[in-house]
Short mmCIF file of C-alpha atoms in Angstrom, two decimals:
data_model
loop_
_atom_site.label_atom_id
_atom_site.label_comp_id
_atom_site.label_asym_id
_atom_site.label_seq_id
_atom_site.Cartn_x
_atom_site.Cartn_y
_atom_site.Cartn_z
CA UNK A 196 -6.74 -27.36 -25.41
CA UNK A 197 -3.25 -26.07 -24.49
CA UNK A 198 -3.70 -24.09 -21.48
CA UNK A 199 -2.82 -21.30 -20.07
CA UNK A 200 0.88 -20.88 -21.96
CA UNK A 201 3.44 -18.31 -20.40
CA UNK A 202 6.66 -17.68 -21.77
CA UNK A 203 10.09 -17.77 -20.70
CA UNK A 204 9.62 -20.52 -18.35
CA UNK A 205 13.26 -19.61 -16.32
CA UNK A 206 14.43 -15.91 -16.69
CA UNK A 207 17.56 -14.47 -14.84
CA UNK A 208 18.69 -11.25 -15.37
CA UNK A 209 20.46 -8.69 -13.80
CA UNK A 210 19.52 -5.61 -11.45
CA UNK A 211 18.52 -2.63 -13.47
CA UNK A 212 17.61 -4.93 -16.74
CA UNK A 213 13.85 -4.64 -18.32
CA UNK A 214 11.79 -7.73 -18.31
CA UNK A 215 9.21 -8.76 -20.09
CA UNK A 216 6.66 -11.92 -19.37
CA UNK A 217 4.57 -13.00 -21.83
CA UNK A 218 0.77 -15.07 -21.69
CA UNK A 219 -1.24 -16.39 -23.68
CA UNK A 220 -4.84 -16.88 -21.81
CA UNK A 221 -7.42 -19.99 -23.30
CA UNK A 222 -9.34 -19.20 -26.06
CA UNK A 223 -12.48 -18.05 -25.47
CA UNK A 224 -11.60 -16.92 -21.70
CA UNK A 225 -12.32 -13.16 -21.37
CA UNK A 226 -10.52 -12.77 -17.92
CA UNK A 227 -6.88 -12.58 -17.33
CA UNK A 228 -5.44 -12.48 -14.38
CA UNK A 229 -1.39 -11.70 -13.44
CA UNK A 230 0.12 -13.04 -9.62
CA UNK A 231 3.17 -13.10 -8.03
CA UNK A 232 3.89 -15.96 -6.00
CA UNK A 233 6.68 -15.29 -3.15
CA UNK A 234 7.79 -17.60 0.16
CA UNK A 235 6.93 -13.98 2.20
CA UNK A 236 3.92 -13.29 0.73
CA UNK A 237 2.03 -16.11 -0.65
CA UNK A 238 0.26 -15.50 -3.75
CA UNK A 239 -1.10 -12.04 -4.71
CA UNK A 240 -3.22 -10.81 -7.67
CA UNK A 241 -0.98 -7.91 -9.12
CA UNK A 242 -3.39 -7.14 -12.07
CA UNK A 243 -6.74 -8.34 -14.37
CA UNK A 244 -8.51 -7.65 -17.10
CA UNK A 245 -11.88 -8.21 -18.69
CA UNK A 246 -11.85 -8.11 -22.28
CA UNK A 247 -8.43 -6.92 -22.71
CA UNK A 248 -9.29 -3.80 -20.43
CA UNK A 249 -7.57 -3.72 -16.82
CA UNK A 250 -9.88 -3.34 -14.53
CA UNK A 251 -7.91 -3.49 -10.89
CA UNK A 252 -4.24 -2.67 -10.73
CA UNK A 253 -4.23 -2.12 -7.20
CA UNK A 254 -1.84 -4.69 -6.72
CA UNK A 255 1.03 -3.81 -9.00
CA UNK A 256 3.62 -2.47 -6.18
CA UNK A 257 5.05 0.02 -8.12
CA UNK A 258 5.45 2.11 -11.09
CA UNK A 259 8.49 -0.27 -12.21
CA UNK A 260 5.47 -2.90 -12.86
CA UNK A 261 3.29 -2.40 -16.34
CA UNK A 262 1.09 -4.54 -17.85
CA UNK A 263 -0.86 -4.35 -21.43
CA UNK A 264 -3.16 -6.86 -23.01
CA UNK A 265 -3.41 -5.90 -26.91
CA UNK A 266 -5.37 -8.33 -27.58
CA UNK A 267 -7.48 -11.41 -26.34
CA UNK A 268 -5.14 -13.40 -26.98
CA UNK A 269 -1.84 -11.82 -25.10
CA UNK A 270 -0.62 -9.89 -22.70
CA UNK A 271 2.50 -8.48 -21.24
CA UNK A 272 3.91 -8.10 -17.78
CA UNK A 273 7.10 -6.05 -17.92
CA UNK A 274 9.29 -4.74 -14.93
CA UNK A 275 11.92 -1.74 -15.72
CA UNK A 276 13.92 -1.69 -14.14
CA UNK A 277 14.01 -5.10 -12.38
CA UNK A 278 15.66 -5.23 -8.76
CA UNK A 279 16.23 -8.08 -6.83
CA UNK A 280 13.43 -8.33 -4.77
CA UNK A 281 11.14 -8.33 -7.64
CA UNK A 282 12.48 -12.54 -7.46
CA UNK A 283 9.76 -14.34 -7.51
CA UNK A 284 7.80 -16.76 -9.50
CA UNK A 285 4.81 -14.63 -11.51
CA UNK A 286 1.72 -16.58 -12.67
CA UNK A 287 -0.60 -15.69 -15.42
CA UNK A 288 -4.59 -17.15 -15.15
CA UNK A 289 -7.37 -17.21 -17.31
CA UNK A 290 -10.81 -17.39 -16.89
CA UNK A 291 -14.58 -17.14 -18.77
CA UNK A 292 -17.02 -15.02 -16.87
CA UNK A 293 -20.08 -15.59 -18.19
CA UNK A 294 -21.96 -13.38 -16.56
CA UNK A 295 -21.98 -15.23 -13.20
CA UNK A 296 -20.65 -13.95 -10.06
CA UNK A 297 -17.54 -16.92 -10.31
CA UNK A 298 -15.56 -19.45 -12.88
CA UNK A 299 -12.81 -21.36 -12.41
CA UNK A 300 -9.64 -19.99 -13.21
CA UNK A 301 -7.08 -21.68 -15.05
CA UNK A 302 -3.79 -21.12 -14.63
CA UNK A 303 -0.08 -21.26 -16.72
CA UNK A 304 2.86 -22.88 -15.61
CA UNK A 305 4.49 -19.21 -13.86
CA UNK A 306 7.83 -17.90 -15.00
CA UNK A 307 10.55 -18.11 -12.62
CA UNK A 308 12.32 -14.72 -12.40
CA UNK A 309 15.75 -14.14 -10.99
CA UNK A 310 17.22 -10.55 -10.72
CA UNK A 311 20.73 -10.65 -9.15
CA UNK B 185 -12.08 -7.44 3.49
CA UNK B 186 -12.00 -11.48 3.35
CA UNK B 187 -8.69 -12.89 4.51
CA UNK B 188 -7.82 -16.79 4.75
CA UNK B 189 -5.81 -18.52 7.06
CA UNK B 190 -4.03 -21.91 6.60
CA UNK B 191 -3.44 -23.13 10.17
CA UNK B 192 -0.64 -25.54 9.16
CA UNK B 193 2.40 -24.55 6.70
CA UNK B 194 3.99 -27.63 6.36
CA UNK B 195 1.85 -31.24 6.91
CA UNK B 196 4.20 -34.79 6.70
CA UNK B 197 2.11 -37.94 6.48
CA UNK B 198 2.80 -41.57 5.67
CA UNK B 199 1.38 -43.18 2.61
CA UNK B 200 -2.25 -44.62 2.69
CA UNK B 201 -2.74 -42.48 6.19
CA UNK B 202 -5.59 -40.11 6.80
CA UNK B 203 -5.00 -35.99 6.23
CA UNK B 204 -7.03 -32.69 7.31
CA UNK B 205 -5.56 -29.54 5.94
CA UNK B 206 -7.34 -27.12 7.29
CA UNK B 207 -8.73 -23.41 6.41
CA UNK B 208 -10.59 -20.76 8.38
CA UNK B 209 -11.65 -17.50 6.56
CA UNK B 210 -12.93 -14.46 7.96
CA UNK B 211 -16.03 -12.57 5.80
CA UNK B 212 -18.52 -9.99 6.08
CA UNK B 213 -20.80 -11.48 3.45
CA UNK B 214 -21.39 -15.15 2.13
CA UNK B 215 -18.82 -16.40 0.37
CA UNK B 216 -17.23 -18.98 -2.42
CA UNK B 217 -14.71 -21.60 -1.26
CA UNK B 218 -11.87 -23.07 -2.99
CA UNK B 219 -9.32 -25.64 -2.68
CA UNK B 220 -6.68 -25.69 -5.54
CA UNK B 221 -3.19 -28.26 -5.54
CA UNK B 222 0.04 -26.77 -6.89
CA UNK B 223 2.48 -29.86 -7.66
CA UNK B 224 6.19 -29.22 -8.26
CA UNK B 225 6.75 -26.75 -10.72
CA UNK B 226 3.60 -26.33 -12.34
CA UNK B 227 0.75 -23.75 -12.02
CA UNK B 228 -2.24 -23.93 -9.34
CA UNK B 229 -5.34 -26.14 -10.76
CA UNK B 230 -8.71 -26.34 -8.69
CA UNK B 231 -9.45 -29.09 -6.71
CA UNK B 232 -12.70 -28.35 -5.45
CA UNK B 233 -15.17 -25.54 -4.99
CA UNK B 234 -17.78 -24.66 -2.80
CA UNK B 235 -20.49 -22.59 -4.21
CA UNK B 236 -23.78 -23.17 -2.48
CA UNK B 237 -26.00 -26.09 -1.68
CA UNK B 238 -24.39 -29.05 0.15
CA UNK B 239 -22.02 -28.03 2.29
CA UNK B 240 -19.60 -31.41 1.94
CA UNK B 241 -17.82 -30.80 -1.59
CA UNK B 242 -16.11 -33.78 -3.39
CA UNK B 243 -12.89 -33.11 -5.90
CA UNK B 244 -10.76 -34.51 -8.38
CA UNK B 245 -8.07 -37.44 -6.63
CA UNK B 246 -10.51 -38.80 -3.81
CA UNK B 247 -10.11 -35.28 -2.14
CA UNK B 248 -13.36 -33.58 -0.11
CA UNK B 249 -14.16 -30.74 1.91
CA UNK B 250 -16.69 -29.59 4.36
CA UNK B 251 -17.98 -25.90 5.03
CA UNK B 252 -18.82 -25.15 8.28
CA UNK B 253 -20.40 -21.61 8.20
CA UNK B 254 -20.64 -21.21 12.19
CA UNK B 255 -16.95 -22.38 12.76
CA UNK B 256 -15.73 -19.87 8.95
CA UNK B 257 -14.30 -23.85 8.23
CA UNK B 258 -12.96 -25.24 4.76
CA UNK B 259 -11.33 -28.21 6.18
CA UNK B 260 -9.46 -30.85 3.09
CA UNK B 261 -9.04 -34.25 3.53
CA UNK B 262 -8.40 -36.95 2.35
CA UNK B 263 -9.01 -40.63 3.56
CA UNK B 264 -5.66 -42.38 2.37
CA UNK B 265 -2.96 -40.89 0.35
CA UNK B 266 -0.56 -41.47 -1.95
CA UNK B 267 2.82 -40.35 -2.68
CA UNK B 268 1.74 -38.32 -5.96
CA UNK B 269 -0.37 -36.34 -3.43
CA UNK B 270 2.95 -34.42 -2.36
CA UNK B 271 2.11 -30.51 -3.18
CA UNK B 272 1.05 -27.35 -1.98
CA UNK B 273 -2.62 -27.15 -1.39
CA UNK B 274 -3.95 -23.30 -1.36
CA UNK B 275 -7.28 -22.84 -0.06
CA UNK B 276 -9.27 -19.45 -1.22
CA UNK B 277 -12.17 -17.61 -0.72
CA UNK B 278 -14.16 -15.08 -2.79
CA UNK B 279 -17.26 -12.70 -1.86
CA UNK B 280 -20.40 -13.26 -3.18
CA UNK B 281 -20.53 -10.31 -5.84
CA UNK B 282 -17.00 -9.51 -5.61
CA UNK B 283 -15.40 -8.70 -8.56
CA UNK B 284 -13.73 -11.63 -10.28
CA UNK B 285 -10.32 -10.42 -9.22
CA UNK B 286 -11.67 -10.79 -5.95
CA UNK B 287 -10.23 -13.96 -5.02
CA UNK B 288 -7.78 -14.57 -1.78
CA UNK B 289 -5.69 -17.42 -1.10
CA UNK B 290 -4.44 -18.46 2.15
CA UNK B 291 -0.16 -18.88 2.52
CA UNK B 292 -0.34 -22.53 1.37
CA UNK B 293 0.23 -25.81 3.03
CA UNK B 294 3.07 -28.21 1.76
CA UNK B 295 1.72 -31.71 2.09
CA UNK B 296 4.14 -34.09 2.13
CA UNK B 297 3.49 -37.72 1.39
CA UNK B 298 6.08 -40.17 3.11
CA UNK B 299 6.66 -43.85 2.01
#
């Protein structure tokens, strides 16, 4: 089993540049799950979806953020345009409901953004 | 709404010495517990969970927790540790029913392992 896999690992970009972050949950998993991981904040839960269907985007801070998941098997998080205090490491989670009211998620390595 | 508060940021401790990190949570309703590790530059993984039943939960790497409803407690520790123990340990709670997004996590607390 590989795991939650997110790709880049490292991105650094400029202010006013699009970015895209990529994830690929477990098989099987039919939650997905997209944080943002900052010294100021802690970790918060920016969107999720249930069978490839987002179901709370409450905490996407602003219009700049979109997120798609085309299939079960990937999903998107892009920021355009990026600004600098979008800097932050952004984590992508998976997770199998199975009809009960928890399961564990698993989460990917995070991609380390940098907007200068 | 549930919140979670980690008491201690930051938590230095020699090697093979005794460590609490602790967690109070504030709730309406009954909830789910959680204790998950985040070593150096990886992703968070769960250490240990607290569903129902008994209310002292053992986890992976000799690690155990106690709920304590009347005191909203999730208290970690650990008897002895060991210098691979250095992370960030993020304690989280979820209502029972909530959504699955539903799930909070406290600020963190950097444990730090000293030879």
């Amino acid at each position: 089993d590989a795991g939650v896999i997110q790709s880049p690992r490292h991105e650094v970009t400029e202010m006013g540049q699009e970015v895209t972050l990529r994830c690929k949950p477990i098989s099987g998993h039919d939650y997905l799950f997209w944080y943002r991981q900052t010294m100021m904040r802690g970790l918060e839960l920016l969107i999720y979806f249930n069978n490839n269907v987002p179901i709370d985007d409450s905490g996407m801070p602003e219009d700049r953020f979109s997120a798609k998941m085309p299939n079960a098997s990937f999903s998107t998080l892009k920021i355009q345009p990026s600004e600098p205090r979008d800097s932050a490491v952004y984590f992508c989670a998976s997770s199998f409901g199975g009809g009960v009211s928890y399961n564990e998620q698993f989460f990917g390595p995070g991609t380390r953004l940098t907007v200068l | 709404a549930q919140s979670v508060t980690q008491l201690d940021s930051q938590v230095p401790v020699f090697e093979e010495a005794p460590v609490e990190l602790r967690c109070n949570y504030s709730s309406s309703v009954s909830v789910y517990l959680f204790w998950y590790v985040q070593y150096p530059n990886q992703g968070l993984q769960l250490l240990l969970k607290y569903l129902s039943g008994s209310t002292l939960v053992k986890g992976i790497n000799g690690f155990e927790a106690e709920f304590n409803k009347s005191q909203t407690s999730f208290h970690l520790r650990k008897p002895s540790v060991h210098i691979s123990d250095t992370a960030e340990y993020f304690c989280a709670v979820k209502n029972y029913g909530g959504s699955q997004g539903n799930l909070i996590f406290g600020k963190g607390t950097k444990l730090s392992v000293k030879p």
